CSV table of C-alpha atoms in Angstrom, one decimal:
chain,number,residue,atom,x,y,z
A,1,MET,CA,-226.5,-114.4,-102.1
A,2,ILE,CA,-227.0,-118.1,-103.1
A,3,LEU,CA,-230.4,-119.7,-103.1
A,4,ARG,CA,-230.8,-123.4,-103.1
A,5,PHE,CA,-233.9,-125.2,-104.3
A,6,SER,CA,-233.6,-129.0,-104.3
A,7,SER,CA,-230.8,-129.9,-106.6
A,8,LEU,CA,-230.7,-126.5,-108.4
A,9,VAL,CA,-228.4,-123.7,-107.2
A,10,PHE,CA,-229.1,-120.1,-108.0
A,11,LEU,CA,-226.8,-117.1,-107.7
A,12,THR,CA,-228.4,-113.8,-106.9
A,13,THR,CA,-226.7,-110.5,-107.5
A,14,ALA,CA,-227.9,-107.2,-106.1
A,15,CYS,CA,-228.6,-104.3,-108.4
A,16,PRO,CA,-228.3,-100.7,-107.2
A,17,LEU,CA,-230.9,-99.7,-104.6
A,18,LEU,CA,-234.1,-98.1,-105.9
A,19,GLU,CA,-235.9,-95.6,-103.8
A,20,VAL,CA,-239.6,-95.2,-104.1
A,21,THR,CA,-242.1,-93.3,-102.0
A,22,ALA,CA,-244.6,-95.3,-100.0
A,23,GLY,CA,-248.2,-94.3,-99.3
A,24,PHE,CA,-247.2,-92.2,-96.3
A,25,GLY,CA,-244.6,-90.2,-98.2
A,26,LEU,CA,-241.7,-92.0,-96.6
A,27,PRO,CA,-239.0,-93.2,-98.8
A,28,VAL,CA,-238.6,-96.9,-99.0
A,29,SER,CA,-235.4,-98.5,-100.4
A,30,PHE,CA,-235.3,-102.0,-101.7
A,31,GLY,CA,-232.9,-104.0,-103.9
A,32,VAL,CA,-233.7,-105.6,-107.2
A,33,PHE,CA,-232.1,-109.0,-107.5
A,34,ASN,CA,-231.1,-110.8,-110.7
A,35,THR,CA,-231.5,-114.6,-110.2
A,36,ARG,CA,-229.4,-116.8,-112.5
A,37,LYS,CA,-229.3,-120.6,-112.6
A,38,ILE,CA,-225.7,-121.8,-112.4
A,39,LEU,CA,-225.8,-125.5,-111.8
A,40,GLN,CA,-228.2,-128.1,-113.0
A,41,LYS,CA,-228.8,-131.5,-111.7
A,42,PRO,CA,-225.8,-133.6,-112.4
A,43,THR,CA,-226.1,-136.5,-114.9
A,44,THR,CA,-224.5,-139.8,-114.3
A,45,THR,CA,-223.3,-142.5,-116.7
A,46,PRO,CA,-223.9,-146.1,-115.6
A,47,LEU,CA,-220.8,-148.1,-114.8
A,48,GLN,CA,-220.4,-150.8,-117.4
A,49,MET,CA,-219.3,-154.2,-116.0
A,50,SER,CA,-218.0,-156.9,-118.3
A,51,ASP,CA,-218.9,-160.5,-117.8
A,52,ASP,CA,-216.2,-161.7,-120.2
A,53,PHE,CA,-213.6,-163.6,-118.1
A,54,SER,CA,-211.9,-165.2,-121.1
A,55,ASN,CA,-208.6,-163.3,-120.5
A,56,PHE,CA,-208.3,-164.6,-116.9
A,57,ALA,CA,-206.2,-167.7,-116.2
A,58,TYR,CA,-206.1,-170.1,-113.3
A,59,MET,CA,-203.0,-169.6,-111.2
A,60,ASP,CA,-201.6,-172.4,-109.1
A,61,ASP,CA,-200.4,-171.2,-105.7
A,62,ASP,CA,-197.6,-173.8,-105.6
A,63,ASP,CA,-194.8,-171.3,-106.1
A,64,ASP,CA,-192.2,-173.9,-105.9
A,65,LEU,CA,-193.1,-175.5,-109.3
A,66,LEU,CA,-192.4,-174.0,-112.7
A,67,PHE,CA,-194.0,-176.5,-115.1
A,68,ASP,CA,-197.3,-174.5,-115.1
A,69,LYS,CA,-195.5,-172.2,-117.5
A,70,GLU,CA,-195.5,-172.9,-121.3
A,71,LEU,CA,-192.9,-175.6,-121.7
A,72,ASP,CA,-192.8,-177.8,-124.8
A,73,ARG,CA,-195.1,-180.4,-123.2
A,74,LYS,CA,-196.0,-181.8,-126.6
A,75,ASP,CA,-192.5,-183.3,-126.8
A,76,TYR,CA,-192.7,-184.8,-123.3
A,77,ALA,CA,-194.6,-187.5,-121.5
A,78,LYS,CA,-197.3,-186.5,-119.1
A,79,GLU,CA,-196.9,-186.9,-115.3
A,80,GLU,CA,-199.6,-189.5,-115.2
A,81,ASP,CA,-198.0,-191.6,-117.9
A,82,SER,CA,-196.3,-194.9,-117.1
A,83,GLN,CA,-192.6,-194.9,-116.0
A,84,GLU,CA,-191.9,-197.1,-119.1
A,85,PHE,CA,-193.3,-194.5,-121.4
A,86,LYS,CA,-191.5,-191.7,-119.6
A,87,ALA,CA,-188.2,-193.6,-119.9
A,88,GLU,CA,-188.9,-194.2,-123.6
A,89,ILE,CA,-189.3,-190.5,-124.3
A,90,GLY,CA,-186.5,-189.5,-122.0
A,91,GLY,CA,-184.1,-192.1,-123.6
A,92,SER,CA,-184.1,-189.9,-126.7
A,93,LEU,CA,-182.8,-186.9,-124.7
A,94,GLU,CA,-179.2,-186.6,-123.4
A,95,ALA,CA,-178.6,-186.7,-119.7
A,96,PRO,CA,-176.8,-183.7,-118.2
A,97,GLU,CA,-173.1,-184.0,-118.7
A,98,ILE,CA,-170.8,-184.4,-115.7
A,99,ASP,CA,-167.1,-183.3,-116.0
A,100,PRO,CA,-165.1,-186.5,-116.1
A,101,GLU,CA,-162.7,-185.0,-113.5
A,102,HIS,CA,-165.6,-184.5,-111.1
A,103,ASP,CA,-167.4,-187.8,-111.9
A,104,VAL,CA,-166.4,-189.8,-108.8
A,105,GLU,CA,-167.9,-192.7,-106.9
A,106,PRO,CA,-170.7,-191.5,-104.6
A,107,ILE,CA,-170.4,-191.7,-100.8
A,108,PHE,CA,-173.8,-192.5,-99.2
A,109,VAL,CA,-173.9,-191.4,-95.6
A,110,PRO,CA,-176.8,-190.3,-93.4
A,111,GLN,CA,-177.4,-186.6,-92.6
A,112,GLY,CA,-175.5,-185.7,-89.4
A,113,THR,CA,-172.3,-187.5,-90.5
A,114,GLN,CA,-169.2,-185.4,-90.0
A,115,LEU,CA,-167.0,-185.9,-93.0
A,116,GLU,CA,-163.8,-183.9,-93.5
A,117,LEU,CA,-164.0,-180.9,-95.7
A,118,THR,CA,-162.1,-181.9,-98.8
A,119,GLU,CA,-162.8,-181.5,-102.5
A,120,ASP,CA,-162.9,-185.3,-102.9
A,121,ASN,CA,-165.6,-185.6,-100.2
A,122,VAL,CA,-167.6,-182.8,-101.7
A,123,LEU,CA,-167.5,-184.4,-105.2
A,124,ALA,CA,-168.4,-187.8,-103.7
A,125,LEU,CA,-171.3,-186.3,-101.8
A,126,LEU,CA,-172.5,-184.4,-104.9
A,127,SER,CA,-172.5,-187.7,-106.8
A,128,ALA,CA,-174.7,-189.2,-104.1
A,129,CYS,CA,-176.9,-186.1,-104.0
A,130,ARG,CA,-177.7,-186.5,-107.7
A,131,GLU,CA,-179.1,-189.9,-106.9
A,132,GLU,CA,-180.7,-189.4,-103.5
A,133,ILE,CA,-182.7,-186.3,-104.5
A,134,GLY,CA,-182.7,-187.4,-108.1
A,135,THR,CA,-186.3,-186.3,-108.7
A,136,LEU,CA,-184.9,-182.7,-109.0
A,137,PHE,CA,-182.6,-183.6,-111.8
A,138,GLY,CA,-182.5,-185.0,-115.4
A,139,TYR,CA,-180.0,-187.8,-114.8
A,140,SER,CA,-182.8,-190.5,-115.1
A,141,ALA,CA,-184.6,-191.2,-118.4
A,142,GLU,CA,-187.9,-191.1,-116.5
A,143,ASN,CA,-187.3,-187.5,-115.4
A,144,ARG,CA,-186.1,-186.4,-118.8
A,145,GLY,CA,-189.2,-187.9,-120.2
A,146,VAL,CA,-191.4,-185.3,-118.5
A,147,GLY,CA,-189.1,-182.4,-119.3
A,148,ILE,CA,-186.7,-182.3,-116.4
A,149,THR,CA,-183.2,-182.0,-117.9
A,150,GLY,CA,-181.5,-180.0,-115.1
A,151,GLY,CA,-178.2,-180.9,-113.6
A,152,VAL,CA,-175.7,-179.6,-111.0
A,153,ASP,CA,-172.0,-179.3,-111.4
A,154,PHE,CA,-169.1,-178.7,-109.0
A,155,VAL,CA,-167.2,-175.4,-109.8
A,156,GLU,CA,-164.7,-174.9,-107.0
A,157,LEU,CA,-164.1,-175.1,-103.3
A,158,ASP,CA,-163.1,-171.7,-101.9
A,159,GLY,CA,-162.1,-172.3,-98.3
A,160,PRO,CA,-165.3,-173.4,-96.5
A,161,ILE,CA,-167.5,-172.2,-99.4
A,162,VAL,CA,-168.7,-174.6,-102.2
A,163,MET,CA,-169.5,-173.1,-105.5
A,164,LEU,CA,-171.9,-174.9,-107.9
A,165,ARG,CA,-173.4,-174.5,-111.3
A,166,LEU,CA,-177.0,-175.2,-112.4
A,167,LYS,CA,-177.9,-176.0,-115.9
A,168,GLY,CA,-180.8,-177.5,-117.9
A,169,ARG,CA,-184.5,-177.3,-117.1
A,170,PHE,CA,-186.0,-177.9,-113.7
A,171,TRP,CA,-189.6,-178.4,-112.5
A,172,HIS,CA,-188.7,-176.6,-109.2
A,173,GLN,CA,-187.6,-173.1,-108.7
A,174,ARG,CA,-183.8,-173.0,-109.1
A,175,PRO,CA,-183.2,-171.3,-105.7
A,176,THR,CA,-185.0,-174.3,-104.2
A,177,VAL,CA,-182.7,-176.7,-106.1
A,178,LEU,CA,-179.6,-174.9,-104.8
A,179,ALA,CA,-180.9,-174.9,-101.3
A,180,ARG,CA,-181.7,-178.6,-101.3
A,181,VAL,CA,-178.2,-179.5,-102.6
A,182,GLY,CA,-176.6,-177.1,-100.1
A,183,ALA,CA,-178.5,-178.7,-97.2
A,184,TYR,CA,-177.5,-182.1,-98.4
A,185,LEU,CA,-173.8,-181.2,-98.4
A,186,ILE,CA,-173.7,-179.1,-95.2
A,187,GLY,CA,-175.7,-181.9,-93.4
A,188,ARG,CA,-172.8,-184.2,-94.0
A,189,ILE,CA,-169.8,-181.9,-94.0
A,190,PRO,CA,-170.6,-179.4,-91.2
A,191,GLU,CA,-167.4,-177.4,-91.9
A,192,ILE,CA,-169.1,-176.0,-95.1
A,193,ILE,CA,-170.4,-172.6,-94.2
A,194,ASP,CA,-172.1,-171.8,-97.5
A,195,VAL,CA,-173.1,-173.3,-100.9
A,196,VAL,CA,-173.3,-170.6,-103.6
A,197,ILE,CA,-174.1,-170.4,-107.3
A,198,GLU,CA,-171.5,-169.6,-109.9
A,199,ASP,CA,-173.7,-166.9,-111.6
A,200,GLU,CA,-176.9,-165.4,-110.1
A,201,TYR,CA,-178.5,-165.6,-113.5
A,202,GLN,CA,-178.6,-169.4,-113.1
A,203,LEU,CA,-181.2,-168.9,-110.4
A,204,THR,CA,-183.7,-167.0,-112.6
A,205,ASP,CA,-186.8,-168.2,-114.4
A,206,GLU,CA,-185.3,-166.8,-117.6
A,207,ALA,CA,-182.4,-169.2,-117.3
A,208,ASN,CA,-184.8,-172.1,-116.8
A,209,GLU,CA,-187.0,-171.2,-119.7
A,210,ALA,CA,-184.0,-170.7,-122.0
A,211,ALA,CA,-182.6,-174.2,-121.1
A,212,LEU,CA,-183.0,-177.2,-123.4
């Protein structure tokens, strides 16, 4: 038998029945119970809450930009600096190299133009792309001045698929850079069915952080 009193619980165990004689000579049986406390009121430990937020960092939700990470900003100009100062800093850094065999005169045509799918046209459009969406790349001294040293190279034309290479350091996510270049090419040569990267590693943050 279990007896409950408030927050205490008692366990009772019956001993053998004892028989005694009542005043009228009739036997009366009753049990003798041993009562033992088995559970005391539980104790609680207060939850300790820390008010030290020194290990928390602000996170920008612009997932497309990478420059919130620790890049060697001490060596570069700041975004709010003048273009002249950016160019001065960037002038001391080498621009991304372009293979001389692939360094051709650009063809500037609007999106929706239907150029023939040839290697020469791809190379010419890629040259134009480096200029028209040049804020992605490090071909200008101003961009290099703030730490953008990335470039894009032509690798090969495999049927209707263009293969490219990314190198250097970008402010934007590398998959975004590839997508922008791909859209530029496909928008002017609709026969291109895909623009791919030479090595998937080139699309990673690790590749960007390891770049000079």
